């Protein structure tokens, strides 16, 4: 059986370039940029006034002048009004272009205006103050948003500002989430005593939606012919197939066997981990990548976050940070399996992320996921984990 690190390495070695497409910038939030956005002009494009007040020539102020005759009023967007004399000033508004003949702006709060003249009430004036210099943020042609990054509200802002109406973004994978098992009923059904409603399809769909992705959903009975026919079709139609259920040792666990019959190349089956040991991963010549997770809800959920999401992010070219937290209690786990402990997370006053164990009752306990925030990944080689030790976490909820 392979380790979690080996499984991760194999999964990440099968990423695919899914190509790009163009979208309108208002539809692009959450997508991944596939080009740099460049400044179409200097930013700012002119010496931009940052305070309402008057524009003067600093030279006159330095020579002792304090009273300046108002030669005109300039709103934002208007052509600059030039000073014809050093003892003049222009009343000028935030966002206006500083006239070439002025170089310093004094805000209204520091002025007294009477009889068409502005008197400066302060002595501490710096040359160039209250002016946002042309090109200081970015020069024309500079990169303002980089390729391979997630488009945020701030990215939309620079796209709008630079007039970039269409954005080249990465194409998202077409995904189907398959569930499997004759015991699983529709959400609208009232299950007979020994059947249950199927939840994993919706868990996967929602977890994908958190990433701005969607999935088609399909339920398969424990019937080899149907499984073969439906997965065979999905292999041609989808970039990624996420299966939950049917990959364990049971007599009716038919998915792994059927995938191999369909020439899906098994890259591995079973990983040294709890939950999620029976995880099956394979690739098909059509390009489809198959993540077949064990059906226990916590197993599917953990494997989705630990394997599918990193695969997706690598396909998109997004770099993701490793996250860590401080374990808040002693934990023992003897089996030679990487243990994904459910934890709730809290930031303490020193800025540390503290992970409080919220173990629940194993991989069938989906109710516990509602209370936990993350999985903490505890190394297989160790049996005892002490309060205060730091381990990697896989959050599945927003914590800040
Ligand atoms: P399996 O991996 O098919 O052996 O299923 C393991 C356990 O997970 C069984 O108790 C199944 O009933 C349960 N299970 C499988 N698929 C789902 C699902 N879609 N929603 C909820 N529970 C499931
Ligand atoms: Mg089953």
mmCIF file of C-alpha atoms and ligand atoms in Angstrom:
data_model
loop_
_atom_site.group_PDB
_atom_site.id
_atom_site.type_symbol
_atom_site.label_atom_id
_atom_site.label_comp_id
_atom_site.label_asym_id
_atom_site.label_seq_id
_atom_site.Cartn_x
_atom_site.Cartn_y
_atom_site.Cartn_z
ATOM 1 C CA UNK A 1 0.000 0.000 0.000
ATOM 2 C CA UNK A 2 1.357 3.412 -0.902
ATOM 3 C CA UNK A 3 1.769 6.344 1.468
ATOM 4 C CA UNK A 4 -0.209 9.576 1.357
ATOM 5 C CA UNK A 5 2.869 11.392 0.019
ATOM 6 C CA UNK A 6 3.233 8.840 -2.804
ATOM 7 C CA UNK A 7 -0.460 9.004 -3.633
ATOM 8 C CA UNK A 8 -0.309 12.783 -3.739
ATOM 9 C CA UNK A 9 2.753 12.712 -5.968
ATOM 10 C CA UNK A 10 1.046 10.301 -8.410
ATOM 11 C CA UNK A 11 -2.167 12.348 -8.486
ATOM 12 C CA UNK A 12 -0.232 15.555 -9.103
ATOM 13 C CA UNK A 13 1.802 13.953 -11.876
ATOM 14 C CA UNK A 14 -1.442 13.450 -13.826
ATOM 15 C CA UNK A 15 -2.558 17.036 -14.095
ATOM 16 C CA UNK A 16 -3.862 18.245 -17.445
ATOM 17 C CA UNK A 17 -3.798 21.479 -19.348
ATOM 18 C CA UNK A 18 -7.466 22.142 -20.037
ATOM 19 C CA UNK A 19 -6.909 25.122 -22.325
ATOM 20 C CA UNK A 20 -8.302 28.622 -22.069
ATOM 21 C CA UNK A 21 -11.381 30.652 -22.969
ATOM 22 C CA UNK A 22 -12.398 34.318 -23.016
ATOM 23 C CA UNK A 23 -14.953 35.682 -20.577
ATOM 24 C CA UNK A 24 -16.392 39.133 -19.937
ATOM 25 C CA UNK A 25 -14.674 40.651 -16.908
ATOM 26 C CA UNK A 26 -17.972 40.892 -15.018
ATOM 27 C CA UNK A 27 -18.337 37.116 -15.327
ATOM 28 C CA UNK A 28 -14.749 36.383 -14.345
ATOM 29 C CA UNK A 29 -14.798 36.470 -10.534
ATOM 30 C CA UNK A 30 -13.213 33.313 -9.118
ATOM 31 C CA UNK A 31 -11.832 32.148 -12.460
ATOM 32 C CA UNK A 32 -8.091 31.717 -13.042
ATOM 33 C CA UNK A 33 -6.358 34.303 -15.218
ATOM 34 C CA UNK A 34 -4.561 32.869 -18.235
ATOM 35 C CA UNK A 35 -2.864 36.121 -19.246
ATOM 36 C CA UNK A 36 -1.245 39.090 -17.574
ATOM 37 C CA UNK A 37 -3.348 42.239 -17.318
ATOM 38 C CA UNK A 38 -1.180 45.218 -18.310
ATOM 39 C CA UNK A 39 -1.499 48.899 -17.445
ATOM 40 C CA UNK A 40 -2.835 50.611 -20.603
ATOM 41 C CA UNK A 41 -1.479 53.966 -19.324
ATOM 42 C CA UNK A 42 0.697 55.101 -16.469
ATOM 43 C CA UNK A 43 -0.988 54.675 -13.096
ATOM 44 C CA UNK A 44 -1.807 57.379 -12.178
ATOM 45 C CA UNK A 45 -2.040 58.696 -15.726
ATOM 46 C CA UNK A 46 -1.265 62.270 -14.560
ATOM 47 C CA UNK A 47 -0.121 63.996 -11.356
ATOM 48 C CA UNK A 48 -3.351 63.373 -9.503
ATOM 49 C CA UNK A 49 -4.477 65.690 -6.698
ATOM 50 C CA UNK A 50 -5.404 63.680 -3.581
ATOM 51 C CA UNK A 51 -7.018 66.412 -1.434
ATOM 52 C CA UNK A 52 -9.511 69.179 -2.113
ATOM 53 C CA UNK A 53 -7.710 72.517 -1.617
ATOM 54 C CA UNK A 54 -5.386 74.773 -3.580
ATOM 55 C CA UNK A 55 -2.438 74.037 -5.860
ATOM 56 C CA UNK A 56 0.576 76.331 -5.457
ATOM 57 C CA UNK A 57 4.183 76.566 -6.510
ATOM 58 C CA UNK A 58 6.286 75.427 -3.544
ATOM 59 C CA UNK A 59 9.018 77.915 -4.468
ATOM 60 C CA UNK A 60 6.769 80.835 -3.451
ATOM 61 C CA UNK A 61 5.834 79.180 -0.153
ATOM 62 C CA UNK A 62 9.522 78.480 0.619
ATOM 63 C CA UNK A 63 10.293 82.160 -0.046
ATOM 64 C CA UNK A 64 7.821 83.087 2.716
ATOM 65 C CA UNK A 65 4.624 83.727 0.735
ATOM 66 C CA UNK A 66 1.467 82.718 2.657
ATOM 67 C CA UNK A 67 -1.348 84.443 0.748
ATOM 68 C CA UNK A 68 -2.165 83.275 -2.773
ATOM 69 C CA UNK A 69 -4.640 84.902 -5.165
ATOM 70 C CA UNK A 70 -7.131 82.358 -6.519
ATOM 71 C CA UNK A 71 -6.679 82.347 -10.305
ATOM 72 C CA UNK A 72 -9.327 79.736 -11.066
ATOM 73 C CA UNK A 73 -11.165 76.605 -9.935
ATOM 74 C CA UNK A 74 -10.426 73.215 -11.448
ATOM 75 C CA UNK A 75 -12.631 70.161 -11.032
ATOM 76 C CA UNK A 76 -11.518 66.555 -11.546
ATOM 77 C CA UNK A 77 -11.456 65.706 -15.249
ATOM 78 C CA UNK A 78 -10.897 69.279 -16.428
ATOM 79 C CA UNK A 79 -7.873 70.568 -18.328
ATOM 80 C CA UNK A 80 -5.292 72.025 -15.914
ATOM 81 C CA UNK A 81 -5.432 75.785 -15.335
ATOM 82 C CA UNK A 82 -1.883 77.187 -15.282
ATOM 83 C CA UNK A 83 -0.643 79.814 -12.792
ATOM 84 C CA UNK A 84 0.448 83.006 -14.520
ATOM 85 C CA UNK A 85 2.260 84.225 -11.406
ATOM 86 C CA UNK A 86 3.984 82.421 -8.482
ATOM 87 C CA UNK A 87 1.742 84.259 -6.029
ATOM 88 C CA UNK A 88 -1.371 82.695 -7.511
ATOM 89 C CA UNK A 89 -3.062 79.424 -6.663
ATOM 90 C CA UNK A 90 -5.739 77.282 -8.255
ATOM 91 C CA UNK A 91 -8.622 75.915 -6.218
ATOM 92 C CA UNK A 92 -8.430 72.282 -7.137
ATOM 93 C CA UNK A 93 -10.368 69.115 -6.387
ATOM 94 C CA UNK A 94 -9.376 65.528 -5.592
ATOM 95 C CA UNK A 95 -8.800 63.612 -8.816
ATOM 96 C CA UNK A 96 -7.830 66.705 -10.857
ATOM 97 C CA UNK A 97 -4.563 66.879 -12.786
ATOM 98 C CA UNK A 98 -1.987 69.151 -11.131
ATOM 99 C CA UNK A 99 -1.082 72.071 -13.440
ATOM 100 C CA UNK A 100 2.558 71.976 -14.632
ATOM 101 C CA UNK A 101 3.121 75.371 -13.025
ATOM 102 C CA UNK A 102 2.131 74.044 -9.568
ATOM 103 C CA UNK A 103 3.724 71.256 -7.564
ATOM 104 C CA UNK A 104 2.138 71.254 -4.106
ATOM 105 C CA UNK A 105 -1.425 71.046 -2.798
ATOM 106 C CA UNK A 106 -2.660 72.516 0.488
ATOM 107 C CA UNK A 107 -5.936 71.060 1.738
ATOM 108 C CA UNK A 108 -8.925 73.261 2.627
ATOM 109 C CA UNK A 109 -8.551 72.355 6.308
ATOM 110 C CA UNK A 110 -5.210 74.221 6.363
ATOM 111 C CA UNK A 111 -6.488 77.351 4.554
ATOM 112 C CA UNK A 112 -8.539 80.448 5.144
ATOM 113 C CA UNK A 113 -10.237 81.776 2.020
ATOM 114 C CA UNK A 114 -11.286 85.441 1.942
ATOM 115 C CA UNK A 115 -11.704 88.010 -0.825
ATOM 116 C CA UNK A 116 -10.524 85.726 -3.596
ATOM 117 C CA UNK A 117 -7.321 84.755 -1.819
ATOM 118 C CA UNK A 118 -6.233 81.629 0.070
ATOM 119 C CA UNK A 119 -4.117 82.134 3.186
ATOM 120 C CA UNK A 120 -2.056 79.140 4.323
ATOM 121 C CA UNK A 121 -2.391 78.579 8.065
ATOM 122 C CA UNK A 122 0.377 76.009 8.535
ATOM 123 C CA UNK A 123 4.171 76.133 8.261
ATOM 124 C CA UNK A 124 4.762 72.453 7.778
ATOM 125 C CA UNK A 125 4.307 72.044 4.036
ATOM 126 C CA UNK A 126 6.312 69.566 1.968
ATOM 127 C CA UNK A 127 7.053 70.062 -1.699
ATOM 128 C CA UNK A 128 4.882 67.670 -3.712
ATOM 129 C CA UNK A 129 2.456 66.946 -0.881
ATOM 130 C CA UNK A 130 -1.067 65.707 -1.673
ATOM 131 C CA UNK A 131 -0.095 64.745 -5.221
ATOM 132 C CA UNK A 132 -0.162 61.137 -6.423
ATOM 133 C CA UNK A 133 2.663 61.196 -8.959
ATOM 134 C CA UNK A 134 2.116 60.091 -12.571
ATOM 135 C CA UNK A 135 3.326 56.511 -13.090
ATOM 136 C CA UNK A 136 4.392 55.943 -9.483
ATOM 137 C CA UNK A 137 2.137 52.887 -9.003
ATOM 138 C CA UNK A 138 2.662 51.287 -12.429
ATOM 139 C CA UNK A 139 4.130 52.395 -15.738
ATOM 140 C CA UNK A 140 2.260 51.862 -19.005
ATOM 141 C CA UNK A 141 2.832 48.214 -19.994
ATOM 142 C CA UNK A 142 3.575 47.012 -16.444
ATOM 143 C CA UNK A 143 1.777 43.907 -15.177
ATOM 144 C CA UNK A 144 -1.087 44.826 -12.848
ATOM 145 C CA UNK A 145 -2.486 41.294 -12.422
ATOM 146 C CA UNK A 146 -0.503 38.152 -13.083
ATOM 147 C CA UNK A 147 -1.448 35.083 -15.044
ATOM 148 C CA UNK A 148 -2.178 31.899 -13.036
ATOM 149 C CA UNK A 149 -3.881 33.763 -10.217
ATOM 150 C CA UNK A 150 -7.471 33.590 -9.032
ATOM 151 C CA UNK A 151 -9.528 36.565 -10.134
ATOM 152 C CA UNK A 152 -10.643 38.481 -7.055
ATOM 153 C CA UNK A 153 -12.641 41.685 -6.636
ATOM 154 C CA UNK A 154 -9.285 43.529 -6.720
ATOM 155 C CA UNK A 155 -8.434 41.896 -10.083
ATOM 156 C CA UNK A 156 -11.823 42.955 -11.453
ATOM 157 C CA UNK A 157 -10.963 46.466 -10.296
ATOM 158 C CA UNK A 158 -7.738 46.645 -12.339
ATOM 159 C CA UNK A 159 -9.417 44.975 -15.333
ATOM 160 C CA UNK A 160 -12.103 47.663 -15.286
ATOM 161 C CA UNK A 161 -9.577 50.451 -14.723
ATOM 162 C CA UNK A 162 -7.389 49.378 -17.622
ATOM 163 C CA UNK A 163 -10.358 48.874 -19.953
ATOM 164 C CA UNK A 164 -9.779 45.120 -20.234
ATOM 165 C CA UNK A 165 -13.306 43.963 -20.933
ATOM 166 C CA UNK A 166 -12.551 40.432 -22.035
ATOM 167 C CA UNK A 167 -10.259 38.243 -19.951
ATOM 168 C CA UNK A 168 -8.488 35.079 -20.984
ATOM 169 C CA UNK A 169 -9.112 32.487 -18.272
ATOM 170 C CA UNK A 170 -8.387 28.797 -17.774
ATOM 171 C CA UNK A 171 -11.087 26.438 -18.934
ATOM 172 C CA UNK A 172 -12.601 24.640 -15.963
ATOM 173 C CA UNK A 173 -12.765 20.849 -15.914
ATOM 174 C CA UNK A 174 -16.074 19.264 -16.828
ATOM 175 C CA UNK A 175 -16.872 17.112 -13.806
ATOM 176 C CA UNK A 176 -19.352 14.365 -13.026
ATOM 177 C CA UNK A 177 -19.941 13.109 -9.474
ATOM 178 C CA UNK A 178 -21.098 9.503 -9.454
ATOM 179 C CA UNK A 179 -22.580 7.778 -6.447
ATOM 180 C CA UNK A 180 -23.001 4.074 -6.157
ATOM 181 C CA UNK A 181 -24.954 1.708 -3.937
ATOM 182 C CA UNK A 182 -28.390 0.052 -3.914
ATOM 183 C CA UNK A 183 -28.948 1.191 -0.331
ATOM 184 C CA UNK A 184 -28.947 4.858 -1.395
ATOM 185 C CA UNK A 185 -32.194 6.704 -1.941
ATOM 186 C CA UNK A 186 -33.173 10.054 -3.368
ATOM 187 C CA UNK A 187 -33.215 13.039 -1.047
ATOM 188 C CA UNK A 188 -36.997 13.355 -1.480
ATOM 189 C CA UNK A 189 -37.626 9.731 -0.473
ATOM 190 C CA UNK A 190 -38.482 8.415 2.966
ATOM 191 C CA UNK A 191 -36.064 5.512 3.206
ATOM 192 C CA UNK A 192 -37.252 2.131 4.429
ATOM 193 C CA UNK A 193 -35.590 1.014 7.705
ATOM 194 C CA UNK A 194 -32.279 -0.191 6.291
ATOM 195 C CA UNK A 195 -31.710 2.243 3.492
ATOM 196 C CA UNK A 196 -30.360 5.796 3.645
ATOM 197 C CA UNK A 197 -30.557 8.953 1.567
ATOM 198 C CA UNK A 198 -27.517 9.617 -0.554
ATOM 199 C CA UNK A 199 -25.629 12.698 0.502
ATOM 200 C CA UNK A 200 -22.196 12.415 -1.077
ATOM 201 C CA UNK A 201 -23.260 13.654 -4.517
ATOM 202 C CA UNK A 202 -24.453 16.883 -2.953
ATOM 203 C CA UNK A 203 -21.428 17.176 -0.670
ATOM 204 C CA UNK A 204 -19.138 16.928 -3.679
ATOM 205 C CA UNK A 205 -21.252 19.302 -5.727
ATOM 206 C CA UNK A 206 -21.269 21.878 -2.913
ATOM 207 C CA UNK A 207 -17.537 21.530 -2.223
ATOM 208 C CA UNK A 208 -16.964 22.095 -5.961
ATOM 209 C CA UNK A 209 -19.255 25.107 -5.914
ATOM 210 C CA UNK A 210 -17.071 26.594 -3.185
ATOM 211 C CA UNK A 211 -14.313 26.571 -5.812
ATOM 212 C CA UNK A 212 -16.544 28.055 -8.485
ATOM 213 C CA UNK A 213 -16.924 24.647 -10.137
ATOM 214 C CA UNK A 214 -19.968 22.546 -10.825
ATOM 215 C CA UNK A 215 -20.670 18.904 -11.415
ATOM 216 C CA UNK A 216 -23.302 16.819 -13.095
ATOM 217 C CA UNK A 217 -24.660 14.179 -10.746
ATOM 218 C CA UNK A 218 -25.436 10.579 -11.563
ATOM 219 C CA UNK A 219 -26.382 7.670 -9.332
ATOM 220 C CA UNK A 220 -25.429 4.109 -10.247
ATOM 221 C CA UNK A 221 -26.985 0.940 -8.849
ATOM 222 C CA UNK A 222 -24.820 -2.004 -7.772
ATOM 223 C CA UNK A 223 -25.167 -3.539 -11.217
ATOM 224 C CA UNK A 224 -22.083 -4.220 -13.282
ATOM 225 C CA UNK A 225 -23.669 -3.654 -16.700
ATOM 226 C CA UNK A 226 -25.162 -0.321 -15.734
ATOM 227 C CA UNK A 227 -21.964 0.833 -14.047
ATOM 228 C CA UNK A 228 -19.954 -0.152 -17.119
ATOM 229 C CA UNK A 229 -22.314 1.535 -19.556
ATOM 230 C CA UNK A 230 -22.594 4.789 -17.602
ATOM 231 C CA UNK A 231 -18.941 5.156 -16.635
ATOM 232 C CA UNK A 232 -17.991 4.270 -20.230
ATOM 233 C CA UNK A 233 -20.076 7.207 -21.427
ATOM 234 C CA UNK A 234 -18.703 9.535 -18.723
ATOM 235 C CA UNK A 235 -15.122 8.722 -19.745
ATOM 236 C CA UNK A 236 -15.830 10.304 -23.130
ATOM 237 C CA UNK A 237 -17.796 13.275 -21.842
ATOM 238 C CA UNK A 238 -15.947 14.528 -18.771
ATOM 239 C CA UNK A 239 -12.482 15.718 -17.779
ATOM 240 C CA UNK A 240 -12.825 14.454 -14.225
ATOM 241 C CA UNK A 241 -14.965 11.708 -12.763
ATOM 242 C CA UNK A 242 -15.413 11.654 -9.017
ATOM 243 C CA UNK A 243 -16.958 8.421 -7.795
ATOM 244 C CA UNK A 244 -18.005 7.737 -4.253
ATOM 245 C CA UNK A 245 -18.633 4.182 -3.146
ATOM 246 C CA UNK A 246 -17.952 0.762 -4.585
ATOM 247 C CA UNK A 247 -14.147 0.608 -4.310
ATOM 248 C CA UNK A 248 -13.806 -1.408 -1.073
ATOM 249 C CA UNK A 249 -13.626 -5.170 -0.503
ATOM 250 C CA UNK A 250 -17.390 -5.870 -0.440
ATOM 251 C CA UNK A 251 -19.132 -8.322 -2.779
ATOM 252 C CA UNK A 252 -21.048 -5.435 -4.329
ATOM 253 C CA UNK A 253 -18.136 -3.038 -4.611
ATOM 254 C CA UNK A 254 -18.065 -3.208 -8.398
ATOM 255 C CA UNK A 255 -16.635 0.162 -9.350
ATOM 256 C CA UNK A 256 -12.882 -0.560 -9.173
ATOM 257 C CA UNK A 257 -13.280 -3.785 -11.179
ATOM 258 C CA UNK A 258 -15.449 -2.072 -13.804
ATOM 259 C CA UNK A 259 -13.058 0.827 -14.197
ATOM 260 C CA UNK A 260 -10.284 -1.614 -15.043
ATOM 261 C CA UNK A 261 -12.534 -3.427 -17.523
ATOM 262 C CA UNK A 262 -13.115 -0.068 -19.189
ATOM 263 C CA UNK A 263 -9.341 0.316 -19.617
ATOM 264 C CA UNK A 264 -9.067 3.050 -17.057
ATOM 265 C CA UNK A 265 -5.445 2.718 -16.094
ATOM 266 C CA UNK A 266 -5.156 2.057 -12.375
ATOM 267 C CA UNK A 267 -2.486 4.369 -10.960
ATOM 268 C CA UNK A 268 -3.058 3.107 -7.438
ATOM 269 C CA UNK A 269 -5.663 1.464 -5.225
ATOM 270 C CA UNK A 270 -5.490 1.909 -1.446
ATOM 271 C CA UNK A 271 -3.550 4.485 0.469
ATOM 272 C CA UNK A 272 -2.063 4.254 3.965
ATOM 273 C CA UNK A 273 -4.586 6.590 5.491
ATOM 274 C CA UNK A 274 -7.650 6.824 7.697
ATOM 275 C CA UNK A 275 -10.231 7.611 6.597
ATOM 276 C CA UNK A 276 -10.209 6.848 2.881
ATOM 277 C CA UNK A 277 -7.952 3.785 2.669
ATOM 278 C CA UNK A 278 -9.671 2.187 -0.373
ATOM 279 C CA UNK A 279 -9.165 5.290 -2.592
ATOM 280 C CA UNK A 280 -8.725 4.211 -6.256
ATOM 281 C CA UNK A 281 -7.139 6.555 -8.783
ATOM 282 C CA UNK A 282 -6.809 6.119 -12.523
ATOM 283 C CA UNK A 283 -6.488 7.777 -15.917
ATOM 284 C CA UNK A 284 -8.043 7.037 -19.286
ATOM 285 C CA UNK A 285 -6.781 7.574 -22.822
ATOM 286 C CA UNK A 286 -9.728 9.931 -23.432
ATOM 287 C CA UNK A 287 -7.989 12.283 -21.011
ATOM 288 C CA UNK A 288 -10.472 11.676 -18.205
ATOM 289 C CA UNK A 289 -9.041 11.426 -14.693
ATOM 290 C CA UNK A 290 -10.906 9.176 -12.278
ATOM 291 C CA UNK A 291 -10.984 9.745 -8.523
ATOM 292 C CA UNK A 292 -12.879 6.845 -6.980
ATOM 293 C CA UNK A 293 -13.337 7.504 -3.279
ATOM 294 C CA UNK A 294 -14.744 5.119 -0.678
ATOM 295 C CA UNK A 295 -18.390 5.930 -0.004
ATOM 296 C CA UNK A 296 -18.244 6.666 3.689
ATOM 297 C CA UNK A 297 -19.104 10.360 3.782
ATOM 298 C CA UNK A 298 -16.058 11.464 5.790
ATOM 299 C CA UNK A 299 -13.747 9.400 3.534
ATOM 300 C CA UNK A 300 -15.145 10.967 0.380
ATOM 301 C CA UNK A 301 -14.946 14.419 1.933
ATOM 302 C CA UNK A 302 -11.370 14.023 3.118
ATOM 303 C CA UNK A 303 -10.141 12.537 -0.178
ATOM 304 C CA UNK A 304 -11.836 15.307 -2.115
ATOM 305 C CA UNK A 305 -9.924 17.976 -0.147
ATOM 306 C CA UNK A 306 -6.637 16.104 0.112
ATOM 307 C CA UNK A 307 -6.385 14.830 -3.492
ATOM 308 C CA UNK A 308 -8.966 16.266 -5.852
ATOM 309 C CA UNK A 309 -8.553 19.949 -4.926
ATOM 310 C CA UNK A 310 -4.732 19.986 -5.159
ATOM 311 C CA UNK A 311 -5.062 18.211 -8.542
ATOM 312 C CA UNK A 312 -7.556 20.800 -9.738
ATOM 313 C CA UNK A 313 -5.410 23.707 -8.509
ATOM 314 C CA UNK A 314 -2.341 22.303 -10.230
ATOM 315 C CA UNK A 315 -4.334 21.840 -13.466
ATOM 316 C CA UNK A 316 -5.245 25.513 -13.214
ATOM 317 C CA UNK A 317 -1.640 26.513 -12.476
ATOM 318 C CA UNK A 318 -2.580 28.074 -9.136
ATOM 319 C CA UNK A 319 0.042 27.800 -6.446
ATOM 320 C CA UNK A 320 -1.419 26.994 -3.053
ATOM 321 C CA UNK A 321 0.197 27.442 0.315
ATOM 322 C CA UNK A 322 0.703 24.687 2.837
ATOM 323 C CA UNK A 323 -1.305 25.440 5.972
ATOM 324 C CA UNK A 324 -0.394 24.410 9.499
ATOM 325 C CA UNK A 325 -1.953 24.619 12.946
ATOM 326 C CA UNK A 326 -1.033 23.912 16.556
ATOM 327 C CA UNK A 327 -2.584 20.758 18.019
ATOM 328 C CA UNK A 328 -4.508 21.658 21.163
ATOM 329 C CA UNK A 329 -4.686 18.243 22.868
ATOM 330 C CA UNK A 330 -2.730 14.996 23.137
ATOM 331 C CA UNK A 331 -3.831 12.414 20.593
ATOM 332 C CA UNK A 332 -2.836 8.745 20.191
ATOM 333 C CA UNK A 333 -3.250 6.827 16.971
ATOM 334 C CA UNK A 334 -1.297 3.594 16.668
ATOM 335 C CA UNK A 335 -2.099 2.103 13.220
ATOM 336 C CA UNK A 336 0.532 2.692 10.518
ATOM 337 C CA UNK A 337 -1.856 4.979 8.694
ATOM 338 C CA UNK A 338 -1.759 8.721 8.136
ATOM 339 C CA UNK A 339 -4.563 9.899 10.383
ATOM 340 C CA UNK A 340 -6.754 12.771 9.233
ATOM 341 C CA UNK A 341 -8.017 14.055 12.531
ATOM 342 C CA UNK A 342 -11.046 16.315 12.396
ATOM 343 C CA UNK A 343 -10.392 19.566 14.217
ATOM 344 C CA UNK A 344 -12.092 22.862 14.855
ATOM 345 C CA UNK A 345 -9.887 25.894 14.306
ATOM 346 C CA UNK A 346 -9.461 29.079 16.247
ATOM 347 C CA UNK A 347 -6.987 31.919 15.956
ATOM 348 C CA UNK A 348 -5.458 32.805 19.328
ATOM 349 C CA UNK A 349 -4.304 36.249 20.480
ATOM 350 C CA UNK A 350 -0.753 35.569 19.251
ATOM 351 C CA UNK A 351 -1.960 34.937 15.721
ATOM 352 C CA UNK A 352 -1.540 31.174 15.916
ATOM 353 C CA UNK A 353 -4.128 28.833 14.469
ATOM 354 C CA UNK A 354 -5.153 26.393 17.186
ATOM 355 C CA UNK A 355 -6.649 23.026 16.232
ATOM 356 C CA UNK A 356 -9.007 21.484 18.777
ATOM 357 C CA UNK A 357 -9.696 17.799 18.095
ATOM 358 C CA UNK A 358 -13.322 17.169 17.119
ATOM 359 C CA UNK A 359 -12.969 13.493 16.327
ATOM 360 C CA UNK A 360 -16.492 12.220 15.882
ATOM 361 C CA UNK A 361 -17.289 8.547 15.431
ATOM 362 C CA UNK A 362 -15.354 7.553 12.353
ATOM 363 C CA UNK A 363 -15.816 7.798 8.630
ATOM 364 C CA UNK A 364 -19.584 7.292 8.708
ATOM 365 C CA UNK A 365 -20.172 10.226 11.053
ATOM 366 C CA UNK A 366 -21.130 12.939 8.604
ATOM 367 C CA UNK A 367 -22.861 14.987 11.300
ATOM 368 C CA UNK A 368 -19.453 15.642 12.870
ATOM 369 C CA UNK A 369 -18.262 17.431 9.725
ATOM 370 C CA UNK A 370 -20.746 20.167 10.451
ATOM 371 C CA UNK A 371 -18.897 20.909 13.693
ATOM 372 C CA UNK A 372 -15.306 20.477 12.492
ATOM 373 C CA UNK A 373 -13.442 22.985 10.307
ATOM 374 C CA UNK A 374 -10.491 21.031 8.971
ATOM 375 C CA UNK A 375 -8.584 17.770 8.821
ATOM 376 C CA UNK A 376 -5.258 17.733 10.593
ATOM 377 C CA UNK A 377 -2.821 15.357 8.889
ATOM 378 C CA UNK A 378 -0.947 13.296 11.487
ATOM 379 C CA UNK A 379 2.061 11.320 10.172
ATOM 380 C CA UNK A 380 1.715 7.536 9.891
ATOM 381 C CA UNK A 381 5.137 6.879 11.462
ATOM 382 C CA UNK A 382 4.150 8.322 14.845
ATOM 383 C CA UNK A 383 1.695 7.029 17.446
ATOM 384 C CA UNK A 384 1.535 9.918 19.895
ATOM 385 C CA UNK A 385 0.870 13.532 19.065
ATOM 386 C CA UNK A 386 1.281 16.116 21.771
ATOM 387 C CA UNK A 387 -0.516 19.352 22.557
ATOM 388 C CA UNK A 388 1.560 22.209 21.165
ATOM 389 C CA UNK A 389 2.954 20.276 18.177
ATOM 390 C CA UNK A 390 2.392 21.723 14.718
ATOM 391 C CA UNK A 391 0.922 19.694 11.828
ATOM 392 C CA UNK A 392 -0.464 20.331 8.397
ATOM 393 C CA UNK A 393 -4.173 21.120 8.075
ATOM 394 C CA UNK A 394 -6.717 20.857 5.264
ATOM 395 C CA UNK A 395 -9.462 23.359 6.060
ATOM 396 C CA UNK A 396 -12.877 22.770 4.566
ATOM 397 C CA UNK A 397 -14.511 25.876 5.960
ATOM 398 C CA UNK A 398 -13.590 29.519 5.914
ATOM 399 C CA UNK A 399 -12.017 30.290 9.261
ATOM 400 C CA UNK A 400 -11.360 34.016 8.854
HETATM 401 P P1 LIG B 1 -18.954 1.742 0.043
HETATM 402 O O1 LIG B 1 -17.720 2.574 -0.149
HETATM 403 O O2 LIG B 1 -19.786 1.650 -1.173
HETATM 404 O O3 LIG B 1 -18.608 0.418 0.640
HETATM 405 O O4 LIG B 1 -19.829 2.509 1.118
HETATM 406 C C1 LIG B 1 -19.335 2.705 2.439
HETATM 407 C C2 LIG B 1 -20.433 3.296 3.323
HETATM 408 O O5 LIG B 1 -20.759 4.597 2.850
HETATM 409 C C3 LIG B 1 -21.719 2.541 3.323
HETATM 410 O O6 LIG B 1 -22.263 2.586 4.637
HETATM 411 C C4 LIG B 1 -22.588 3.274 2.347
HETATM 412 O O7 LIG B 1 -23.967 3.113 2.602
HETATM 413 C C5 LIG B 1 -22.154 4.709 2.589
HETATM 414 N N1 LIG B 1 -22.334 5.517 1.395
HETATM 415 C C6 LIG B 1 -21.895 5.228 0.148
HETATM 416 N N2 LIG B 1 -22.231 6.177 -0.728
HETATM 417 C C7 LIG B 1 -22.898 7.114 -0.035
HETATM 418 C C8 LIG B 1 -23.522 8.353 -0.375
HETATM 419 N N3 LIG B 1 -23.548 8.804 -1.638
HETATM 420 N N4 LIG B 1 -24.108 9.062 0.590
HETATM 421 C C9 LIG B 1 -24.115 8.612 1.867
HETATM 422 N N5 LIG B 1 -23.552 7.467 2.263
HETATM 423 C C10 LIG B 1 -22.955 6.707 1.334
HETATM 424 MG MG1 LIG B 2 -21.399 0.472 -1.794
#
